[in-house]
Every structure is written in C-alpha cells, then in structure tokens.
Amino acid sequence: MKRLLALSLISISLLVSGCPDTTTHSQGVYMLLDSSGTYRNEIKRAQAIVNYLLGTLQSGDSLAVARIDSGSFSEKDIIAKMTFDRRPSVTNQQKRLFKQKVDDFVAKVKGSAYTDITGGVLQAVEYLNETGAGRKHILIFSDLKEELAKGHIRDFPIQLSGCKVVALNVTKLRSDNIDPRVYYKRVEQWKERIEAGGGEWRIVNDLERLESILAD
Amino acid sequence: MSAYPALQRKIAEQITRIDEDYRESTEMPVPPPDWVKAVDTLAKLPTRGDSWIGNILNEIHKTAAAQYKNTMEEYRKAVRVRHSLLERMMPYWRKLSQTLDQVDKTIIGLHERSKVIDSRMDEYEEIRKKTDKAARMLSSSAMTQFFISALVLLIAIGGAVINFNLIALPMSEMVGGGSYIGNFKTSNIAALVIILVEVAMGLYLMESLRITHLFPVIGQMDDKMRTRMIYVTFTILLILAGVESALAFMRDRIAADMQALRQTLATVTEAQPVNSWIPTVGQMVMGFILPFALTFVAIPLESFVHSSRSVFGSGLAGLLRLISFALRLLGNIVKYLGEFLINVYDVVIFPPLWIENLIRNKTHVGDVAEAIVNEEVS
C-alpha cells in the first residue's frame, strides 16, 4: 500500500515537473516596420498585423517590433520587445502592454529620410538568436526599397540560418508601375540575399490571410 | 431440507393449538353450588310469627351469601392470575410465529437459490464435457459483456475528455504554457496525468470495497488494512476533486480574460460580459463530480478485461478460419487452373503430335518395307 502510494506520488511529481523543453517549441518573431516617407501611410496596416501576432503567440514565445529608419542596426529602433511569461494570465497582461506601446508609436511616428532594411534584419537576427526560440521569423513590412545614408556599409552577406523571412505588403512604387521589371528585380535581389544567408524567403501581400504569415 | 415443510406444518399446528387453549382458558365464572339454592329456599320459608326462627334463617342466609361472595372473589383472583400468566406468554408465541415465518422465507429463498445452483452446476457439467452448447453459451455471454462494457467505457472516455478540457488550460498556469515534453504540452500531459491518477484511485477504491477483483493483492488484504486503503484512496480522490473544482474556476477566469484581450486586439467594442455565476458554478460542480464518476470505470473495465480475452480469442479463431478458407480456395483455384491449363495444352499440342505421329508412322512403314525387301534379296 505504502509502495503503491509512493509510486503514484513520484509519477505525478515527475510528470508534472517533467523534463520541460522550453526552447524547441517556442517561436520568436521580429517585425520591422518601414517608416520612410513613402511608406509611412501604410503603418496603420502594420498595427493590425501586430494585433494578429499578439493574438496568435503563446506563453514562452518572443515578439519584438522595430522601426526601419536611416540607421536600423540599433536597439534604439526597437519599439517594443517581450518574451511572454509561462503563465497565460501574465502573458495577457504583457500583450496589453505591448499593444499600448505599438499604438503609441503609430500615433507619433515620423518619417525617416533613409531606409536601412539590412541593418534592421541584422538587428532582428541578433535578437532572435538571443531568445533561443525554436522557430524564428523576421517580418519585413516594407516596399523593400533600401536607401542608405552616405557612409553606411551594408553590401555584405547576412547570416540567417534557421530564420524565415517574410516580406509583408510589398507595395509597388511609382517607378515600378513604369517598369515592373524594377519591382521583380528588387524582390528577386532580396530573395537571393536571404537564401544566400541560409534563410527562407516568402512574400505575403494579401493581408486578409494573416494566418499564412507564421505558417511553416 | 425435504423434511422442513412437515416440520413447519407441525410447529404451526402446535402454535394454533396453544392459541386455542389460551382462548378456551378464559372460562366463565362457575355457577353457585347447589347448597346455595337450599339456603335460598330456607331463607324464603315463612316465619309465621316466630321471630327467632326468622332471625336464625336470616343469619343462615347472610352467612351463606358472605361465603358465596368470598368463594367467588377467590376464584376470580385465581383466574386473573392464570390469565396474566397466559398473557405474558403471548409475545413469546407471536415471536415464535414470526421466527417461523422468517425461517419459511429463508427456506423458500434457499430453495430458489438451490435451483439456480443446480442450473449453474448443469452449465458447469456442460463446460466440463466441452460440448458445443457450452462453448456457444460462454462465447455469447462474453460477447454481450464485451459490448456492454465497451459502450460504458466509451461513455467514460467522453467524460474523461470533458474533464481534460476543464483542467488543461488552468494547468498551464501551474506548469507553464510554453513548456513541452516531447511534442506534447506539459500542461496537457499534467492534466492527463491527474485524470489517470483519479481513474487509478477509483480502481483501488473499487478493489478495496471488493466490488471489482482486478488486483488479487488488494482483495486478499485483511479487513483492517482494506478499510485503511478505502479511507486513503477516498481522501486522495476527494482532494483531487477539490483541485479540479478549483482549476475549473480558474479556467473560467482565464477564458474570460483571453476573450477580453482578443476583443481588444480585434479593436471590437468590448462586449458586456454575462454577469452570471451559473456557468462558473456549473464548471466547478462538474470538476468536482467527474473524478467520482470516473471511479466507477473500474466496473466496466473489469468486465471488458475479462470478456476481451474470450472475444479476441473468438475473433482470432474466426480470422484463422477465414484465412484457412481463403487459402483452401486459392489452393483449389490453382489446382484446377493447373488441370485446366494441362487440358488446354493437350488441345493445342494434339494436332502437331498427331501429325508428327502420322509422319513417323509413314516413315516407319517405309523403313520396315525396305528392310523386308532387303532381307528377301539377301
């Protein structure tokens, strides 16, 4: 009888405490928001995507939202970042706080002179590697037109192994309308760059189907 | 046993007789003796003026009347005593009668049971003789048990699934929502473990109560140990039911919070929450009751385990019969196909063989004729 009870208690405690594996199943999402002059008007749509991410991500997942400006390889450009607590009740509070920060940013956003997408991607890789997430997503909400300030060096390979890069709402510029090949070339260049760095590339322009953003 | 009805009748007759005796014992007061009449007659004699004779007669009458009164009182007293004695005996007779009635009922029950035992013994004899009837009977009985217990187990599994959904979400509050064991969420496994522990405790409780007999070790324990086990398993079940009830309450709160967050994220005007305690209490009550309901899984489980051996055996025998039939059919097909092919081959090969034979015969006849000619020449 005593042996039976002891066995039951040990099995309960073993299974409840268990050997938890918190890294491999957690997700890390880093979203870059283009705040350059031409794209600033689109930022409200990004807000909906952030809300979708907040509703989708679970306890233990990490989320960061950063802006793309003239020099994006900087922690200062991170609007909000959070690794959600293991308890769902605390996670809900964190999500509310996160949403508030993003809403504040959207309300006060100012356009930047240049667009340093590469710097933002580098910052994203750094952050996601630090979180130790099992699945890493970098979402680029931009037209993918990079314009660097004088002296900024970004023409080098980026290490993106294990990262899935999703370009969202890649709008066509006026010049793209004149010659669509410019648009395709721009997208193709980014694809080659990401895949050369060991990452996976995908474009999602239909924002009505947000569930495809984090799809494997 | 066979002599019992006669015995019972005899006792009943005796009781009736005693009862009648008792009734008869309530006798009427005896009439006054004859000499009293004589005294009466003396008393009524005319005195004819002699006062002393009249006085004497009056005295005689008074004395006789007083004596008569005393005698009657003594008699009545004696009768009263006798009646009280008899009355005191009445409860014993009635008790005896009731006892006999009870014995009668018990004997009738025993008689019916003996009939059942007789039929069981007949079945046992059939089983020992390994007759087809016994095999069919056993198989049919096991099949019925198997399907009934399987149905009840399915219902129990449904209850367990509801129970799981009640406690899986709040368990993530305790063990963490982002941790995994293998490919499964730790919170889900923890919820499942709690339900399984409840089922296990239910099994032990049923074993301790000797309702089921899955673990002979528990059944063979002495009564004191078994009683202790009943208390321990019931206490654990009670605690787990309390925990589940609390988890169900927590689930209600977390679900409401999540719903509010989703509405905020969807930038929808927050709906007025249903300010009712009924769903919360309902969930809590369900969380408390389901562990005890799962306890009774032990009964169909035992039937399922016992009958499944026979049913799976029958199923396996049926499968083997089917395989043997298929193989026999295949063998026969192959055999007759072979014969058919030989016949077809015969039909096809017959003309060339016939022609060959014809040619060979002709050549042979020519050779023989040539040989005869050569012999004759030589």
mmCIF file of N, CA and C in Angstrom, chain A residues 1-2 4-5 8 11-12 14-26 48 50-52 54-56 58-60 85-93 95-96 99 135, chain B residues 169 171-186 189-190 193-194 197 201 204 218 221 225 228-229 232-233 236 240 254 257-258 260-262 264-267:
data_model
loop_
_atom_site.group_PDB
_atom_site.id
_atom_site.type_symbol
_atom_site.label_atom_id
_atom_site.label_comp_id
_atom_site.label_asym_id
_atom_site.label_seq_id
_atom_site.Cartn_x
_atom_site.Cartn_y
_atom_site.Cartn_z
ATOM 1 N N MET A 1 0.830 -1.214 0.000
ATOM 2 C CA MET A 1 0.000 0.000 0.000
ATOM 3 C C MET A 1 0.863 1.263 0.000
ATOM 4 N N LYS A 2 1.862 1.281 0.928
ATOM 5 C CA LYS A 2 2.742 2.453 1.017
ATOM 6 C C LYS A 2 3.543 2.594 -0.272
ATOM 7 N N LEU A 4 2.685 1.547 -3.176
ATOM 8 C CA LEU A 4 1.756 1.960 -4.233
ATOM 9 C C LEU A 4 1.555 3.470 -4.219
ATOM 10 N N LEU A 5 1.365 3.990 -3.006
ATOM 11 C CA LEU A 5 1.148 5.434 -2.855
ATOM 12 C C LEU A 5 2.388 6.220 -3.273
ATOM 13 N N SER A 8 2.746 6.331 -6.988
ATOM 14 C CA SER A 8 1.796 7.275 -7.601
ATOM 15 C C SER A 8 2.301 8.707 -7.450
ATOM 16 N N SER A 11 5.340 9.385 -9.670
ATOM 17 C CA SER A 11 4.992 9.534 -11.092
ATOM 18 C C SER A 11 4.303 10.865 -11.355
ATOM 19 N N ILE A 12 3.451 11.290 -10.386
ATOM 20 C CA ILE A 12 2.779 12.592 -10.570
ATOM 21 C C ILE A 12 3.813 13.710 -10.587
ATOM 22 N N LEU A 14 6.984 13.588 -11.134
ATOM 23 C CA LEU A 14 7.892 13.502 -12.283
ATOM 24 C C LEU A 14 7.240 14.088 -13.524
ATOM 25 N N LEU A 15 5.984 13.701 -13.715
ATOM 26 C CA LEU A 15 5.317 14.135 -14.944
ATOM 27 C C LEU A 15 4.908 15.601 -14.886
ATOM 28 N N VAL A 16 4.542 16.058 -13.697
ATOM 29 C CA VAL A 16 4.137 17.467 -13.583
ATOM 30 C C VAL A 16 5.348 18.385 -13.712
ATOM 31 N N SER A 17 6.430 18.043 -12.977
ATOM 32 C CA SER A 17 7.641 18.871 -13.113
ATOM 33 C C SER A 17 8.322 18.521 -14.436
ATOM 34 N N GLY A 18 8.377 17.209 -14.711
ATOM 35 C CA GLY A 18 8.825 16.696 -16.000
ATOM 36 C C GLY A 18 10.215 17.129 -16.389
ATOM 37 N N CYS A 19 10.503 17.006 -17.674
ATOM 38 C CA CYS A 19 11.765 17.469 -18.213
ATOM 39 C C CYS A 19 11.367 18.507 -19.249
ATOM 40 N N PRO A 20 10.976 19.687 -18.829
ATOM 41 C CA PRO A 20 10.408 20.645 -19.774
ATOM 42 C C PRO A 20 11.402 21.093 -20.837
ATOM 43 N N ASP A 21 10.893 21.222 -22.029
ATOM 44 C CA ASP A 21 11.699 21.635 -23.156
ATOM 45 C C ASP A 21 11.111 22.944 -23.656
ATOM 46 N N THR A 22 11.712 24.063 -23.209
ATOM 47 C CA THR A 22 11.091 25.364 -23.481
ATOM 48 C C THR A 22 11.636 26.016 -24.739
ATOM 49 N N THR A 23 12.707 25.482 -25.294
ATOM 50 C CA THR A 23 13.334 26.183 -26.417
ATOM 51 C C THR A 23 12.785 25.749 -27.765
ATOM 52 N N THR A 24 12.745 24.471 -28.009
ATOM 53 C CA THR A 24 12.481 23.994 -29.364
ATOM 54 C C THR A 24 11.093 24.334 -29.878
ATOM 55 N N HIS A 25 10.110 24.468 -28.993
ATOM 56 C CA HIS A 25 8.753 24.706 -29.465
ATOM 57 C C HIS A 25 8.347 26.171 -29.433
ATOM 58 N N SER A 26 9.173 27.009 -28.842
ATOM 59 C CA SER A 26 8.796 28.418 -28.747
ATOM 60 C C SER A 26 9.106 29.139 -30.072
ATOM 61 N N ALA A 48 -2.490 46.236 -37.458
ATOM 62 C CA ALA A 48 -3.393 45.065 -37.490
ATOM 63 C C ALA A 48 -2.591 43.768 -37.438
ATOM 64 N N VAL A 50 0.385 43.390 -36.068
ATOM 65 C CA VAL A 50 0.909 43.236 -34.693
ATOM 66 C C VAL A 50 -0.179 42.676 -33.779
ATOM 67 N N ASN A 51 -1.394 43.180 -33.944
ATOM 68 C CA ASN A 51 -2.514 42.667 -33.133
ATOM 69 C C ASN A 51 -2.756 41.187 -33.406
ATOM 70 N N TYR A 52 -2.652 40.810 -34.683
ATOM 71 C CA TYR A 52 -2.819 39.390 -35.032
ATOM 72 C C TYR A 52 -1.727 38.550 -34.347
ATOM 73 N N LEU A 54 -0.091 39.239 -31.656
ATOM 74 C CA LEU A 54 -0.345 39.191 -30.199
ATOM 75 C C LEU A 54 -1.426 38.159 -29.872
ATOM 76 N N GLY A 55 -2.383 38.040 -30.762
ATOM 77 C CA GLY A 55 -3.448 37.048 -30.533
ATOM 78 C C GLY A 55 -3.002 35.627 -30.801
ATOM 79 N N THR A 56 -1.970 35.484 -31.624
ATOM 80 C CA THR A 56 -1.538 34.144 -32.034
ATOM 81 C C THR A 56 -0.440 33.578 -31.139
ATOM 82 N N GLN A 58 1.897 32.486 -28.093
ATOM 83 C CA GLN A 58 1.541 31.868 -26.812
ATOM 84 C C GLN A 58 2.583 32.171 -25.732
ATOM 85 N N SER A 59 2.306 31.647 -24.558
ATOM 86 C CA SER A 59 3.255 31.802 -23.442
ATOM 87 C C SER A 59 4.596 31.188 -23.851
ATOM 88 N N GLY A 60 5.679 31.897 -23.531
ATOM 89 C CA GLY A 60 7.019 31.400 -23.846
ATOM 90 C C GLY A 60 7.544 31.915 -25.183
ATOM 91 N N ASP A 85 5.480 35.484 -20.594
ATOM 92 C CA ASP A 85 5.634 34.661 -19.388
ATOM 93 C C ASP A 85 5.024 33.266 -19.581
ATOM 94 N N ARG A 86 5.469 32.314 -18.762
ATOM 95 C CA ARG A 86 4.960 30.943 -18.875
ATOM 96 C C ARG A 86 3.511 30.829 -18.416
ATOM 97 N N ARG A 87 3.044 31.808 -17.625
ATOM 98 C CA ARG A 87 1.652 31.758 -17.148
ATOM 99 C C ARG A 87 0.739 32.566 -18.069
ATOM 100 N N PRO A 88 -0.328 31.962 -18.566
ATOM 101 C CA PRO A 88 -1.220 32.665 -19.508
ATOM 102 C C PRO A 88 -1.787 33.970 -18.976
ATOM 103 N N SER A 89 -2.084 34.035 -17.675
ATOM 104 C CA SER A 89 -2.675 35.264 -17.118
ATOM 105 C C SER A 89 -1.682 36.421 -17.218
ATOM 106 N N VAL A 90 -0.389 36.143 -16.937
ATOM 107 C CA VAL A 90 0.636 37.186 -17.026
ATOM 108 C C VAL A 90 0.877 37.548 -18.494
ATOM 109 N N THR A 91 0.845 36.507 -19.354
ATOM 110 C CA THR A 91 1.019 36.745 -20.796
ATOM 111 C C THR A 91 -0.010 37.748 -21.307
ATOM 112 N N ASN A 92 -1.239 37.599 -20.872
ATOM 113 C CA ASN A 92 -2.301 38.512 -21.313
ATOM 114 C C ASN A 92 -1.997 39.953 -20.915
ATOM 115 N N GLN A 93 -1.502 40.133 -19.717
ATOM 116 C CA GLN A 93 -1.132 41.485 -19.262
ATOM 117 C C GLN A 93 -0.002 42.051 -20.115
ATOM 118 N N LYS A 95 0.716 41.290 -23.164
ATOM 119 C CA LYS A 95 0.210 41.593 -24.508
ATOM 120 C C LYS A 95 -0.499 42.949 -24.527
ATOM 121 N N ARG A 96 -1.224 43.227 -23.471
ATOM 122 C CA ARG A 96 -1.919 44.524 -23.381
ATOM 123 C C ARG A 96 -0.900 45.671 -23.371
ATOM 124 N N LYS A 99 0.695 46.037 -26.839
ATOM 125 C CA LYS A 99 -0.222 46.716 -27.770
ATOM 126 C C LYS A 99 -0.209 48.234 -27.522
ATOM 127 N N ARG A 135 11.644 28.386 -33.488
ATOM 128 C CA ARG A 135 11.270 28.870 -34.826
ATOM 129 C C ARG A 135 11.409 30.382 -34.845
ATOM 130 N N LEU B 169 -6.324 23.946 -19.616
ATOM 131 C CA LEU B 169 -5.942 25.368 -19.703
ATOM 132 C C LEU B 169 -5.410 25.904 -18.361
ATOM 133 N N MET B 171 -4.079 24.298 -16.037
ATOM 134 C CA MET B 171 -2.830 23.615 -15.676
ATOM 135 C C MET B 171 -1.629 24.363 -16.246
ATOM 136 N N SER B 172 -1.846 25.061 -17.394
ATOM 137 C CA SER B 172 -0.742 25.816 -17.994
ATOM 138 C C SER B 172 -0.339 26.980 -17.082
ATOM 139 N N GLU B 173 -1.260 27.399 -16.252
ATOM 140 C CA GLU B 173 -0.961 28.449 -15.267
ATOM 141 C C GLU B 173 -0.015 27.901 -14.186
ATOM 142 N N MET B 174 -0.098 26.598 -13.956
ATOM 143 C CA MET B 174 0.723 25.975 -12.908
ATOM 144 C C MET B 174 2.047 25.447 -13.436
ATOM 145 N N VAL B 175 2.015 24.781 -14.589
ATOM 146 C CA VAL B 175 3.251 24.151 -15.088
ATOM 147 C C VAL B 175 3.878 24.922 -16.244
ATOM 148 N N GLY B 176 3.228 25.991 -16.677
ATOM 149 C CA GLY B 176 3.782 26.801 -17.764
ATOM 150 C C GLY B 176 3.138 26.454 -19.088
ATOM 151 N N GLY B 177 2.787 27.498 -19.830
ATOM 152 C CA GLY B 177 2.098 27.271 -21.098
ATOM 153 C C GLY B 177 3.044 27.000 -22.252
ATOM 154 N N GLY B 178 4.329 27.343 -22.074
ATOM 155 C CA GLY B 178 5.255 27.212 -23.202
ATOM 156 C C GLY B 178 6.172 26.022 -23.128
ATOM 157 N N SER B 179 6.029 25.192 -22.100
ATOM 158 C CA SER B 179 6.953 24.053 -21.973
ATOM 159 C C SER B 179 6.333 22.798 -22.574
ATOM 160 N N TYR B 180 7.196 21.974 -23.111
ATOM 161 C CA TYR B 180 6.764 20.762 -23.821
ATOM 162 C C TYR B 180 7.522 19.546 -23.287
ATOM 163 N N ILE B 181 6.864 18.410 -23.334
ATOM 164 C CA ILE B 181 7.545 17.128 -23.115
ATOM 165 C C ILE B 181 7.360 16.374 -24.426
ATOM 166 N N GLY B 182 8.476 16.238 -25.142
ATOM 167 C CA GLY B 182 8.374 15.664 -26.486
ATOM 168 C C GLY B 182 7.603 16.624 -27.366
ATOM 169 N N ASN B 183 6.568 16.133 -28.020
ATOM 170 C CA ASN B 183 5.764 17.005 -28.882
ATOM 171 C C ASN B 183 4.497 17.483 -28.185
ATOM 172 N N PHE B 184 4.366 17.156 -26.912
ATOM 173 C CA PHE B 184 3.118 17.477 -26.213
ATOM 174 C C PHE B 184 3.344 18.557 -25.158
ATOM 175 N N LYS B 185 2.331 19.397 -24.997
ATOM 176 C CA LYS B 185 2.426 20.458 -23.992
ATOM 177 C C LYS B 185 2.447 19.836 -22.600
ATOM 178 N N THR B 186 3.313 20.360 -21.747
ATOM 179 C CA THR B 186 3.418 19.824 -20.386
ATOM 180 C C THR B 186 2.084 19.957 -19.648
ATOM 181 N N ILE B 189 -0.202 17.165 -20.612
ATOM 182 C CA ILE B 189 0.218 15.888 -20.013
ATOM 183 C C ILE B 189 -0.126 15.880 -18.516
ATOM 184 N N ALA B 190 0.101 17.040 -17.871
ATOM 185 C CA ALA B 190 -0.211 17.127 -16.435
ATOM 186 C C ALA B 190 -1.699 16.896 -16.180
ATOM 187 N N VAL B 193 -2.410 13.291 -16.637
ATOM 188 C CA VAL B 193 -1.900 12.504 -15.503
ATOM 189 C C VAL B 193 -2.872 12.575 -14.326
ATOM 190 N N ILE B 194 -3.404 13.773 -14.084
ATOM 191 C CA ILE B 194 -4.348 13.935 -12.972
ATOM 192 C C ILE B 194 -5.570 13.050 -13.202
ATOM 193 N N VAL B 197 -4.610 9.458 -12.680
ATOM 194 C CA VAL B 197 -4.440 9.165 -11.241
ATOM 195 C C VAL B 197 -5.819 8.983 -10.589
ATOM 196 N N MET B 201 -7.016 5.737 -8.701
ATOM 197 C CA MET B 201 -7.521 5.763 -7.321
ATOM 198 C C MET B 201 -8.918 5.126 -7.254
ATOM 199 N N TYR B 204 -8.474 1.442 -7.249
ATOM 200 C CA TYR B 204 -8.051 0.935 -5.931
ATOM 201 C C TYR B 204 -9.229 0.951 -4.944
ATOM 202 N N ILE B 218 -4.955 -6.733 -3.349
ATOM 203 C CA ILE B 218 -5.823 -5.851 -2.555
ATOM 204 C C ILE B 218 -7.000 -6.647 -1.989
ATOM 205 N N MET B 221 -6.225 -8.636 1.199
ATOM 206 C CA MET B 221 -5.788 -7.921 2.417
ATOM 207 C C MET B 221 -6.770 -8.175 3.555
ATOM 208 N N MET B 225 -6.672 -3.512 7.072
ATOM 209 C CA MET B 225 -5.812 -2.891 6.044
ATOM 210 C C MET B 225 -6.659 -2.364 4.888
ATOM 211 N N ARG B 228 -8.361 0.798 5.792
ATOM 212 C CA ARG B 228 -7.412 1.916 5.720
ATOM 213 C C ARG B 228 -7.231 2.369 4.274
ATOM 214 N N MET B 229 -7.132 1.371 3.413
ATOM 215 C CA MET B 229 -6.940 1.683 1.987
ATOM 216 C C MET B 229 -8.150 2.432 1.420
ATOM 217 N N VAL B 232 -7.811 6.000 2.561
ATOM 218 C CA VAL B 232 -6.711 6.706 1.882
ATOM 219 C C VAL B 232 -7.107 7.050 0.450
ATOM 220 N N THR B 233 -7.613 6.049 -0.291
ATOM 221 C CA THR B 233 -7.965 6.302 -1.698
ATOM 222 C C THR B 233 -9.105 7.313 -1.805
ATOM 223 N N ILE B 236 -7.678 10.788 -1.190
ATOM 224 C CA ILE B 236 -6.942 11.294 -2.364
ATOM 225 C C ILE B 236 -7.931 11.740 -3.447
ATOM 226 N N LEU B 240 -8.292 15.441 -5.011
ATOM 227 C CA LEU B 240 -8.195 15.673 -6.455
ATOM 228 C C LEU B 240 -9.464 16.328 -6.999
ATOM 229 N N ILE B 254 -9.551 32.612 -16.652
ATOM 230 C CA ILE B 254 -8.553 32.782 -17.734
ATOM 231 C C ILE B 254 -9.261 32.940 -19.082
ATOM 232 N N ASP B 257 -10.620 36.363 -19.443
ATOM 233 C CA ASP B 257 -9.534 37.322 -19.667
ATOM 234 C C ASP B 257 -9.049 37.251 -21.114
ATOM 235 N N MET B 258 -8.905 36.017 -21.624
ATOM 236 C CA MET B 258 -8.442 35.837 -23.008
ATOM 237 C C MET B 258 -9.448 36.425 -24.000
ATOM 238 N N ALA B 260 -11.509 38.845 -23.451
ATOM 239 C CA ALA B 260 -11.429 40.313 -23.365
ATOM 240 C C ALA B 260 -10.230 40.816 -24.161
ATOM 241 N N LEU B 261 -9.089 40.100 -24.054
ATOM 242 C CA LEU B 261 -7.878 40.506 -24.781
ATOM 243 C C LEU B 261 -8.105 40.414 -26.290
ATOM 244 N N ARG B 262 -8.726 39.314 -26.720
ATOM 245 C CA ARG B 262 -8.989 39.126 -28.165
ATOM 246 C C ARG B 262 -9.869 40.260 -28.703
ATOM 247 N N THR B 264 -10.038 43.256 -27.532
ATOM 248 C CA THR B 264 -9.215 44.477 -27.560
ATOM 249 C C THR B 264 -8.328 44.469 -28.807
ATOM 250 N N LEU B 265 -7.738 43.302 -29.083
ATOM 251 C CA LEU B 265 -6.828 43.199 -30.228
ATOM 252 C C LEU B 265 -7.569 43.343 -31.543
ATOM 253 N N ALA B 266 -8.805 42.852 -31.553
ATOM 254 C CA ALA B 266 -9.597 42.943 -32.782
ATOM 255 C C ALA B 266 -10.238 44.317 -32.928
ATOM 256 N N THR B 267 -9.896 45.214 -32.012
ATOM 257 C CA THR B 267 -10.464 46.587 -31.941
ATOM 258 C C THR B 267 -11.989 46.586 -32.078
#
